[in-house]
PDB file of C-alpha atoms in Angstrom:
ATOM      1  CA  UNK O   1      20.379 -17.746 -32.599  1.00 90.00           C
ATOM      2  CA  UNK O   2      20.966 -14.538 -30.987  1.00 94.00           C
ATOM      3  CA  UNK O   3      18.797 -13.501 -28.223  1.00 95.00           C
ATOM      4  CA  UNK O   4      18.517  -9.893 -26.588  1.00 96.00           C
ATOM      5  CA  UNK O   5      16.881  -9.252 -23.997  1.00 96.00           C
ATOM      6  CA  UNK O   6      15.980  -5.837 -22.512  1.00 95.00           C
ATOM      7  CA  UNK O   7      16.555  -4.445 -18.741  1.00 96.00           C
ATOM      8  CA  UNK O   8      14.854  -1.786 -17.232  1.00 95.00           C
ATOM      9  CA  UNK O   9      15.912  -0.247 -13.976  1.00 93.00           C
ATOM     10  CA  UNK O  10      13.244   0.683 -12.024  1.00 92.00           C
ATOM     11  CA  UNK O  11      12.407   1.517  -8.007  1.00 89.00           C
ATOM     12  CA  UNK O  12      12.479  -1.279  -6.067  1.00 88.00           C
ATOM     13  CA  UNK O  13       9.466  -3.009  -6.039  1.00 86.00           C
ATOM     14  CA  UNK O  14       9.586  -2.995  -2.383  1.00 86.00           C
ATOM     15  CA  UNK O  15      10.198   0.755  -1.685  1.00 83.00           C
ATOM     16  CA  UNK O  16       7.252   3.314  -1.224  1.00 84.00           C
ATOM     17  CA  UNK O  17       7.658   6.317  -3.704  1.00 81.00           C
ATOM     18  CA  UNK O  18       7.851   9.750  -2.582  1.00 80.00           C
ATOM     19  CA  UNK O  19       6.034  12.017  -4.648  1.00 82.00           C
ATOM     20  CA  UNK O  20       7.382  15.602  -4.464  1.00 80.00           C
ATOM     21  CA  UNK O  21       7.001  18.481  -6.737  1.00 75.00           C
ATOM     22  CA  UNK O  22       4.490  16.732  -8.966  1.00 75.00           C
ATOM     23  CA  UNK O  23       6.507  13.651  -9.938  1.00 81.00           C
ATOM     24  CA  UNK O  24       8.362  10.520  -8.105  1.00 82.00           C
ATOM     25  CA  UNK O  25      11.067  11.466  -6.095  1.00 77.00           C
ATOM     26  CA  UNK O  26      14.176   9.090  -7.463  1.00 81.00           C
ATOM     27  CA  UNK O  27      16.781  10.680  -5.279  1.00 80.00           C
ATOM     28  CA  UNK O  28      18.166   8.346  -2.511  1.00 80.00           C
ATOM     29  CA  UNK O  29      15.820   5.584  -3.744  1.00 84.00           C
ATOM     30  CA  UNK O  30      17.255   1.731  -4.028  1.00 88.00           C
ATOM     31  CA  UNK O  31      16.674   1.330  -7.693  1.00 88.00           C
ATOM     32  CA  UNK O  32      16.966  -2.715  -8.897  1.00 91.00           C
ATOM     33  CA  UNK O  33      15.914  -4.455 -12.417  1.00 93.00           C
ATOM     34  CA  UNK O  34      12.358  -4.636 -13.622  1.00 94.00           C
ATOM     35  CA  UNK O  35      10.893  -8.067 -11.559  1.00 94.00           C
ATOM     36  CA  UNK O  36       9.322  -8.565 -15.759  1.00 95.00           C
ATOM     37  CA  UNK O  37      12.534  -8.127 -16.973  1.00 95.00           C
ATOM     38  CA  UNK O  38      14.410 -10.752 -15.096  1.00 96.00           C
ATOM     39  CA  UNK O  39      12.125 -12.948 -15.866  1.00 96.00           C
ATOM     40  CA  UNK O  40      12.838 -12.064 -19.542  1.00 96.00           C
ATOM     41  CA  UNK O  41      16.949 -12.354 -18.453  1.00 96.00           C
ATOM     42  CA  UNK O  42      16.069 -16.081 -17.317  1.00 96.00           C
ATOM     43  CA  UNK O  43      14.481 -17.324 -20.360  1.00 95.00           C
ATOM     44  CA  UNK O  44      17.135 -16.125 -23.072  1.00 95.00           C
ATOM     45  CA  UNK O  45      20.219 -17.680 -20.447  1.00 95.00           C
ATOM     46  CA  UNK O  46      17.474 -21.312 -20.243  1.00 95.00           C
ATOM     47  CA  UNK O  47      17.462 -21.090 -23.987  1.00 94.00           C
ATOM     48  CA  UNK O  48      21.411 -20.973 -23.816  1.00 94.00           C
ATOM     49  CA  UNK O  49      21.471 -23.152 -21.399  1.00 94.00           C
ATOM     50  CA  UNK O  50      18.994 -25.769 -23.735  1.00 92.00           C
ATOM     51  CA  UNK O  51      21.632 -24.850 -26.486  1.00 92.00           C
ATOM     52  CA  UNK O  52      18.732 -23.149 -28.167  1.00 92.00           C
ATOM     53  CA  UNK O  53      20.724 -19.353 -28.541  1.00 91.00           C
ATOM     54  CA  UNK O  54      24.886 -19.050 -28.839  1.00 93.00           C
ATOM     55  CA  UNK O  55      24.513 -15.333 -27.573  1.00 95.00           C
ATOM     56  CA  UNK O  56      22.066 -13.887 -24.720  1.00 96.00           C
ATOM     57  CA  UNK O  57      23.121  -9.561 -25.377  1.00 96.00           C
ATOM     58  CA  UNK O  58      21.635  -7.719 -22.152  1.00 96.00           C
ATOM     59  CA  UNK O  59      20.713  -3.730 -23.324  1.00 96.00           C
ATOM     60  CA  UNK O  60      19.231  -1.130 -20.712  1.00 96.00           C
ATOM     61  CA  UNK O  61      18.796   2.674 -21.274  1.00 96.00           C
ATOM     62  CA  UNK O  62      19.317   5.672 -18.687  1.00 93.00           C
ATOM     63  CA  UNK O  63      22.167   6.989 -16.468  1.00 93.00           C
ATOM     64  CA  UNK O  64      25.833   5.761 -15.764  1.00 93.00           C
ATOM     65  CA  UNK O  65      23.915   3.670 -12.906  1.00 91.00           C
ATOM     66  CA  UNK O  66      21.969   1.401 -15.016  1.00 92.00           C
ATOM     67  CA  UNK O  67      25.762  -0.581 -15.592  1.00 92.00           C
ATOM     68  CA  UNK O  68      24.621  -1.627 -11.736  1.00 92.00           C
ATOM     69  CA  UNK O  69      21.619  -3.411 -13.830  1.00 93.00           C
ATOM     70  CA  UNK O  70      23.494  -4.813 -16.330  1.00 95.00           C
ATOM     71  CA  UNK O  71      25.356  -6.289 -14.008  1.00 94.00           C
ATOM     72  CA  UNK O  72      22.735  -7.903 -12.693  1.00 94.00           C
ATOM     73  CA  UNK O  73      21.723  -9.594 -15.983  1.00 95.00           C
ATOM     74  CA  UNK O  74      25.229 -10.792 -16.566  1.00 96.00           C
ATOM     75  CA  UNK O  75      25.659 -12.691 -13.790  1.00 95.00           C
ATOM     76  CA  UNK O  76      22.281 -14.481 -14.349  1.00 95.00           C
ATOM     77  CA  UNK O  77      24.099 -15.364 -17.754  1.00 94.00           C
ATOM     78  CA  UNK O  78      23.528 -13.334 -20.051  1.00 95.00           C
ATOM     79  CA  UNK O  79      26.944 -12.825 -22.579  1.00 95.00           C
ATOM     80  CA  UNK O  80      27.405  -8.820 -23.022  1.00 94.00           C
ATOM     81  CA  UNK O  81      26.014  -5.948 -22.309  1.00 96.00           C
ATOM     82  CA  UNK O  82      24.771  -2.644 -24.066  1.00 96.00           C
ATOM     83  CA  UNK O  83      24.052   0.681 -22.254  1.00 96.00           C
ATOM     84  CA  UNK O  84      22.245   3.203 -23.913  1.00 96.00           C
ATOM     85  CA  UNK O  85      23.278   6.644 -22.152  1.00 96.00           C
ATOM     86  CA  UNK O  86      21.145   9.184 -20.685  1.00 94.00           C
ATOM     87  CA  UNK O  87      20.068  11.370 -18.296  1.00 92.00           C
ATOM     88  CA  UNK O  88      16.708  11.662 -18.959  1.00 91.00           C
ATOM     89  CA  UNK O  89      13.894  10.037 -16.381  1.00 89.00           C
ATOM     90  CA  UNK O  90      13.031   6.306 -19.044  1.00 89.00           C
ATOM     91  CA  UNK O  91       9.847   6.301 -15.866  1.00 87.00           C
ATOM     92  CA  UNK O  92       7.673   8.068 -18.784  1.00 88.00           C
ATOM     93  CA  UNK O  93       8.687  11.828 -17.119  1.00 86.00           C
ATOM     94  CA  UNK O  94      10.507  12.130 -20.343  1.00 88.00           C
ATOM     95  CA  UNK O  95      11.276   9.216 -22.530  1.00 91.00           C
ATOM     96  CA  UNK O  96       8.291   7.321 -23.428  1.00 93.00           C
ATOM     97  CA  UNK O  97       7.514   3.930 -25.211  1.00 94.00           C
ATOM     98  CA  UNK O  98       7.916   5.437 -28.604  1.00 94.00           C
ATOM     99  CA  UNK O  99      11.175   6.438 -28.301  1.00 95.00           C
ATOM    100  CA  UNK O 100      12.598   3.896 -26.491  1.00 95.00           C
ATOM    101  CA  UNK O 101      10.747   1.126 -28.961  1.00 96.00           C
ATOM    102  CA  UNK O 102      12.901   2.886 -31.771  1.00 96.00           C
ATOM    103  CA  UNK O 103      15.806   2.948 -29.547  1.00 96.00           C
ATOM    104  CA  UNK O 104      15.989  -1.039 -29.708  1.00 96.00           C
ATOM    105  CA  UNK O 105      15.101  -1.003 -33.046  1.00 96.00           C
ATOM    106  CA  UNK O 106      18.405   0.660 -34.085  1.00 96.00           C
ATOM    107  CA  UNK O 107      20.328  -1.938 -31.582  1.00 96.00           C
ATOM    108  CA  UNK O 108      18.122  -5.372 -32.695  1.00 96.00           C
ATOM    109  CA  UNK O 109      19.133  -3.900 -36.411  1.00 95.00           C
ATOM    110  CA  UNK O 110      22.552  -3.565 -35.321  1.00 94.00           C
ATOM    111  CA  UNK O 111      23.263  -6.970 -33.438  1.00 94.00           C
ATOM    112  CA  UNK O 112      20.878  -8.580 -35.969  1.00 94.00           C
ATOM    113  CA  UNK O 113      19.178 -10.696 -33.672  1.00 94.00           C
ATOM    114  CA  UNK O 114      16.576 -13.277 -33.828  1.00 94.00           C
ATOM    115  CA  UNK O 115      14.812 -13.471 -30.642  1.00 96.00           C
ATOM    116  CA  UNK O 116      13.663 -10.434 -28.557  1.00 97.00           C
ATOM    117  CA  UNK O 117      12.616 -11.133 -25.224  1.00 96.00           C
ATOM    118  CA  UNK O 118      11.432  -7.971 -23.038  1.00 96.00           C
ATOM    119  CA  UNK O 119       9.709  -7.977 -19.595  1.00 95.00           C
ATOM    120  CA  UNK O 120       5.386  -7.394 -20.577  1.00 94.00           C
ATOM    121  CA  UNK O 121       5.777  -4.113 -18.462  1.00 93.00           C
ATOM    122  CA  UNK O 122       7.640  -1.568 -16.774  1.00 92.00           C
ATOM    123  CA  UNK O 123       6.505  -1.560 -12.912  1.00 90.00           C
ATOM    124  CA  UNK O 124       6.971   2.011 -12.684  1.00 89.00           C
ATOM    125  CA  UNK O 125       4.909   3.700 -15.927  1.00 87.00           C
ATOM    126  CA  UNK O 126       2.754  -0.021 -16.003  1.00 88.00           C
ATOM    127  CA  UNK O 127       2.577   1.070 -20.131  1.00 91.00           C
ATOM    128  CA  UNK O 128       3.155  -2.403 -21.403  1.00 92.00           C
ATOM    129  CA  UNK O 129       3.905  -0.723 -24.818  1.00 94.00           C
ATOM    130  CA  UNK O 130       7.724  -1.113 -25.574  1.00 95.00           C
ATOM    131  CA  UNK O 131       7.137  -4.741 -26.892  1.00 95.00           C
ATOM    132  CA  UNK O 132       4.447  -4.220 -29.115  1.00 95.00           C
ATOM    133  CA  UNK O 133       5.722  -0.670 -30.712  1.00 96.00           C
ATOM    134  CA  UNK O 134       9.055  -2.520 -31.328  1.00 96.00           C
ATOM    135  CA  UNK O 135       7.431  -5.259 -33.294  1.00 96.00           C
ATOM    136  CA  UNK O 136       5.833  -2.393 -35.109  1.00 96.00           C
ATOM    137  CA  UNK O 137       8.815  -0.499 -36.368  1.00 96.00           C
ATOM    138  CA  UNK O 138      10.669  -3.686 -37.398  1.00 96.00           C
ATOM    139  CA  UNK O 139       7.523  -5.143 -38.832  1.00 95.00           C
ATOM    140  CA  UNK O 140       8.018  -9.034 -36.879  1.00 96.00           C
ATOM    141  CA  UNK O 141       5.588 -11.077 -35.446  1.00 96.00           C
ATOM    142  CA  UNK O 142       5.097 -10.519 -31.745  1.00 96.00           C
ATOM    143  CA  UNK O 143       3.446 -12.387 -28.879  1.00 95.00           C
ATOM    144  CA  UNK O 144       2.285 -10.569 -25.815  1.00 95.00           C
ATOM    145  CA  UNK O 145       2.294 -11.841 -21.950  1.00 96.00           C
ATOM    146  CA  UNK O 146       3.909 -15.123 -22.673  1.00 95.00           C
ATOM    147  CA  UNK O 147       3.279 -17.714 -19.900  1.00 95.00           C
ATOM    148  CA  UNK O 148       5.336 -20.626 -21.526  1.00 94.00           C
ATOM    149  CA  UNK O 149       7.846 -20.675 -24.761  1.00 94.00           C
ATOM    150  CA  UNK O 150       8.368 -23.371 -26.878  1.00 93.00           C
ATOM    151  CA  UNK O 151      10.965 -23.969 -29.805  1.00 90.00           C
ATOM    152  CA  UNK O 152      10.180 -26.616 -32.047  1.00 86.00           C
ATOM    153  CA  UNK O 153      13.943 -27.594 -32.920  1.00 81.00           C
ATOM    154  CA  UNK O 154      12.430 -25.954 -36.897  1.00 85.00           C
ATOM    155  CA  UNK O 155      13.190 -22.259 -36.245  1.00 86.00           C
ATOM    156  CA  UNK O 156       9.721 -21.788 -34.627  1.00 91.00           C
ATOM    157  CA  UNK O 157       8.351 -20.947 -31.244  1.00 94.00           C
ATOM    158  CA  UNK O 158       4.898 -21.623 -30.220  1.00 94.00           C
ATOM    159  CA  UNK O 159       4.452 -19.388 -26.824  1.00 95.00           C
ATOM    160  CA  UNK O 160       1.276 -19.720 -24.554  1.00 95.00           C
ATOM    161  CA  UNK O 161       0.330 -16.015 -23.401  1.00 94.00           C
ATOM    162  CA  UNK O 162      -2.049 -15.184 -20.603  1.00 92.00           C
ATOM    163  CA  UNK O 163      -5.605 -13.521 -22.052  1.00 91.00           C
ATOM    164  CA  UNK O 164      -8.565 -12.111 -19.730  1.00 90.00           C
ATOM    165  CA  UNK O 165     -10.439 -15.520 -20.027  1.00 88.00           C
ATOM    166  CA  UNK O 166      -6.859 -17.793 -19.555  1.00 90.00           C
ATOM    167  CA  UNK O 167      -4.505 -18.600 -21.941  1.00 91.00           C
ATOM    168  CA  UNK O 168      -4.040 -19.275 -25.887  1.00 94.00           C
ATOM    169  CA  UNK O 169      -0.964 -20.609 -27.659  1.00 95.00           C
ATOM    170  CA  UNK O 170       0.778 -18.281 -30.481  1.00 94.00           C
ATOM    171  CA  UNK O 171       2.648 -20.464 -33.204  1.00 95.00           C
ATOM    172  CA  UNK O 172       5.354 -18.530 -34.880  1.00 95.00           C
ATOM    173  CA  UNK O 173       6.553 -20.806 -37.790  1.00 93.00           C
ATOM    174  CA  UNK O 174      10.080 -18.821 -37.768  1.00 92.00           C
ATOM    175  CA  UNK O 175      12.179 -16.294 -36.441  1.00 92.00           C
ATOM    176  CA  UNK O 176      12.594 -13.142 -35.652  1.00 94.00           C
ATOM    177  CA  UNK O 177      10.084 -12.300 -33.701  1.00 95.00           C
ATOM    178  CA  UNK O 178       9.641  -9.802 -30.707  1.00 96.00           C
ATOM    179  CA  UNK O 179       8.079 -11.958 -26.905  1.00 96.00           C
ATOM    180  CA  UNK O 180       6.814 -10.087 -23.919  1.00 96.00           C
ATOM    181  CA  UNK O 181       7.105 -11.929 -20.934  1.00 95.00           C
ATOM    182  CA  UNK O 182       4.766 -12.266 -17.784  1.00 94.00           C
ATOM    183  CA  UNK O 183       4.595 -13.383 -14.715  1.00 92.00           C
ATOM    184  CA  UNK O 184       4.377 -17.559 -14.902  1.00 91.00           C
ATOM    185  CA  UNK O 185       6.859 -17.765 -17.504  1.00 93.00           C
ATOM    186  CA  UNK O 186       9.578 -18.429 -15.143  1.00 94.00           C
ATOM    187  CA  UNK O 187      11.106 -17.898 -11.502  1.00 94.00           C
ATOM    188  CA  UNK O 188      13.844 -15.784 -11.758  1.00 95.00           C
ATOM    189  CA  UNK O 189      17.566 -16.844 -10.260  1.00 93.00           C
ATOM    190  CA  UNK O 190      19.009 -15.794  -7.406  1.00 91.00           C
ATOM    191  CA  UNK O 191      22.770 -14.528  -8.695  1.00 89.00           C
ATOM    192  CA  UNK O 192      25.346 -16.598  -7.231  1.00 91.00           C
ATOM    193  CA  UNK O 193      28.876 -14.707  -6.120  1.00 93.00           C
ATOM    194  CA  UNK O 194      30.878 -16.201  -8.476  1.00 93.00           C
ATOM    195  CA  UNK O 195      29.102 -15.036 -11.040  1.00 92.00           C
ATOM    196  CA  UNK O 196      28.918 -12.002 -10.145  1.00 93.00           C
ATOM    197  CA  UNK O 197      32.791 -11.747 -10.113  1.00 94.00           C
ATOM    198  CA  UNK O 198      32.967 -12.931 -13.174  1.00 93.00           C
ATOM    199  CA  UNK O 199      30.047 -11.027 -14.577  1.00 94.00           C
ATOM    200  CA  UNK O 200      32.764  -7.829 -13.714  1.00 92.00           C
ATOM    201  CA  UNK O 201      34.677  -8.755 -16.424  1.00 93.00           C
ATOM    202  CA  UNK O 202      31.983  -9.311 -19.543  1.00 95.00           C
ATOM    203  CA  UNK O 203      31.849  -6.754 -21.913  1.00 94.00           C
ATOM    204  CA  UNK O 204      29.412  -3.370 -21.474  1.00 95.00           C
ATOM    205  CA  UNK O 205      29.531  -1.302 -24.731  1.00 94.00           C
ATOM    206  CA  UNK O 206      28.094   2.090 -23.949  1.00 95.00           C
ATOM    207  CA  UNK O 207      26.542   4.294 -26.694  1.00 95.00           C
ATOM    208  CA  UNK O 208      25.738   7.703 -25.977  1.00 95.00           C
ATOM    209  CA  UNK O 209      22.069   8.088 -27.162  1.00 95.00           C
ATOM    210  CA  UNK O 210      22.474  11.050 -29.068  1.00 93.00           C
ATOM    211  CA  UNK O 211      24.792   9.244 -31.921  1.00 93.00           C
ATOM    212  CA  UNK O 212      21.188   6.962 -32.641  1.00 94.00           C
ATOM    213  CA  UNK O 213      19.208   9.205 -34.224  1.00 92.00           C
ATOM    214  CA  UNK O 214      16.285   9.001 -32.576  1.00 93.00           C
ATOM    215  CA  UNK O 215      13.342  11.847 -31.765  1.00 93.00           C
ATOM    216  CA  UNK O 216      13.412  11.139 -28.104  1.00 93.00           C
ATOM    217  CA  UNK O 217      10.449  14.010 -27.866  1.00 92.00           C
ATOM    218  CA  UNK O 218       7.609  12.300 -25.654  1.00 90.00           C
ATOM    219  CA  UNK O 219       4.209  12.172 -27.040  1.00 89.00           C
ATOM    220  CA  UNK O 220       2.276  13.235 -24.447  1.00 89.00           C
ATOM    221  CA  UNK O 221       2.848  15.100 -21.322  1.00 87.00           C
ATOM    222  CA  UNK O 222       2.200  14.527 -17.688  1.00 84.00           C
ATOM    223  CA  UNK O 223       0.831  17.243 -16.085  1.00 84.00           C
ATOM    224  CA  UNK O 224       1.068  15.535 -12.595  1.00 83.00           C
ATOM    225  CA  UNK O 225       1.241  12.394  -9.994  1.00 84.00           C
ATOM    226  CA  UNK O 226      -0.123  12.340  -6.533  1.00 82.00           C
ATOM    227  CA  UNK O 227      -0.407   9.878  -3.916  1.00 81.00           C
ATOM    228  CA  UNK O 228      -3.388   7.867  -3.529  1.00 80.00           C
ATOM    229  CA  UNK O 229      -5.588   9.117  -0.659  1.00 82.00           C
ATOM    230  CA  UNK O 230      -4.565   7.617   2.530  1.00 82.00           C
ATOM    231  CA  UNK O 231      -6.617   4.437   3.541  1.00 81.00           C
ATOM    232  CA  UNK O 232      -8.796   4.850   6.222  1.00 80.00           C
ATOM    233  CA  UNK O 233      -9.147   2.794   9.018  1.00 81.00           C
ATOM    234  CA  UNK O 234     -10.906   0.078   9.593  1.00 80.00           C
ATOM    235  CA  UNK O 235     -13.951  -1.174  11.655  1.00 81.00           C
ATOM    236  CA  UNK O 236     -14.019  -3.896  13.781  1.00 85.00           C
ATOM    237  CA  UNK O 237     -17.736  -6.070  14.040  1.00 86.00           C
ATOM    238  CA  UNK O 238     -19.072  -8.372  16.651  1.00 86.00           C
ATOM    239  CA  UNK O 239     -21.124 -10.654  13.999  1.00 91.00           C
ATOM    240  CA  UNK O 240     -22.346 -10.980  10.786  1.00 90.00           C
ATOM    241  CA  UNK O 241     -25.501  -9.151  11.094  1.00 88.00           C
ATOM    242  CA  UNK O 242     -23.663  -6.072  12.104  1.00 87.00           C
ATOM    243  CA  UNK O 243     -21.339  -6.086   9.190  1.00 88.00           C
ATOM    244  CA  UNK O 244     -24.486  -6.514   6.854  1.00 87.00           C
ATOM    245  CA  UNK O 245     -26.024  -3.840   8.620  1.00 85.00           C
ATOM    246  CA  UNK O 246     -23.185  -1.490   7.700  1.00 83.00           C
ATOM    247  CA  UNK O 247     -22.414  -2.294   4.404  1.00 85.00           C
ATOM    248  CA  UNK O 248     -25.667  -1.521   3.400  1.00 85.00           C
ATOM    249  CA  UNK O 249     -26.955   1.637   5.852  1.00 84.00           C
ATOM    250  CA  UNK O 250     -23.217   3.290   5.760  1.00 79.00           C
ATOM    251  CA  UNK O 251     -21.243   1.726   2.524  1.00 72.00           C
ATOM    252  CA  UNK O 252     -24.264   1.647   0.323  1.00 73.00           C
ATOM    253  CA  UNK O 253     -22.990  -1.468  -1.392  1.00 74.00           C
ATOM    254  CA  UNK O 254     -25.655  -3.827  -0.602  1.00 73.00           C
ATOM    255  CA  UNK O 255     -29.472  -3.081  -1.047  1.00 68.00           C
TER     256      UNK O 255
END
């Protein structure tokens, strides 16, 4: 079984974004792998590990920087690496879901794989749509926020994905199939430094994205991002009866 798994690179989840000019500001900003996306990287290299996969192929799309990412998902094990190259923003400024869920398409159809694991959402346009789109064009079964994969040693999975009111459990009778993967799936590994010398010399094919033939014209068009309003500060109380009293003669939130 062949396994690829998609990386995003994305602002650090710990940086605060700088909004100038109407959009995020990416200049001078630490940029590191989706936190949904390694967790997608560390269940195709356990299923490798389990002798479940032969081949874990890492694939990321956006500027000569995102081999920094791929990096990344070599050393937690993953076998090779794709690039898709661009210069456009992948934050949905300019390429958007439906372009980029065609984009795989072309390399899944390519590699021929079996399993696609991607991270449930990008943490900087939240869209959760890449997943589902890409099951779409290449017409497999998908399963959305998985919290625990199975493979039933027949070809199947049966996946447990997290719903509004908890969990159910998806049974995919055989592969391929497309998984989106959320937070309790996994705990991601830290790199070691030995693998990340040796993840210097795996393979990174880079394909310009041009020679895919893909419409990369976005769908819609964002006419601007601001910063939330600025908290205000805060009240301190003596006692309960004070705090009731302002919640509901100031807030308005109790009657």
């Amino acid at each position: 079984m062949k396994i690829l798994v998609g990386v995003k690179r994305v602002v650090d989840y710990a940086v605060k974004v700088r909004v100038q000019k109407a959009t995020v500001d990416l200049a001078s900003v630490k940029m590191s792998p989706n936190p949904f996306c390694q967790i997608a990287i560390e269940e195709a290299v356990r299923c490798k590990e389990a002798k479940q996969a032969e081949e874990v192929v890492a694939v990321s799309i956006g500027p000569k920087q995102c081999t920094e990412t791929l990096r990344t998902a070599l050393a937690m094990g993953c076998d090779r690496g794709i690039h898709i190259l661009t210069d456009q923003r992948t934050d949905y400024m300019q390429l958007q879901p439906y372009a980029i869920a065609q984009l795989f398409q072309k390399v899944v159809e390519q590699e021929q794989s079996d399993l696609v694991l991607l991270g449930k959402q990008g943490i900087d346009s939240d869209c959760g749509q890449t997943g589902p789109m890409l099951a779409g064009f290449l017409g497999w079964p998908q399963v959305t926020f998985a919290a625990n994969i199975e493979h039933d040693g027949n070809g199947g999975i049966s996946v447990e994905r997290e719903t509004d009111e908890g969990t159910e459990t998806i049974q995919i009778p055989s592969l391929p199939a497309v998984v989106t993967c959320d937070l309790r799936l996994n705990e991601p590994r830290y790199a070691t430094l030995p693998n990340i010398m040796k993840a210097k010399k795996k393979p990174v094919d880079t394909i310009a994205i041009e020679d895919l033939g893909v419409d990369l014209d976005p769908h819609n068009e964002v006419l601007e991002v601001m910063e939330p309003p600025p908290r205000k500060e805060g009240v301190m109380v003596q006692d309960v009866d004070e705090l009731l009293d302002k919640l509901r003669n100031e807030a308005g939130v109790l009657q």
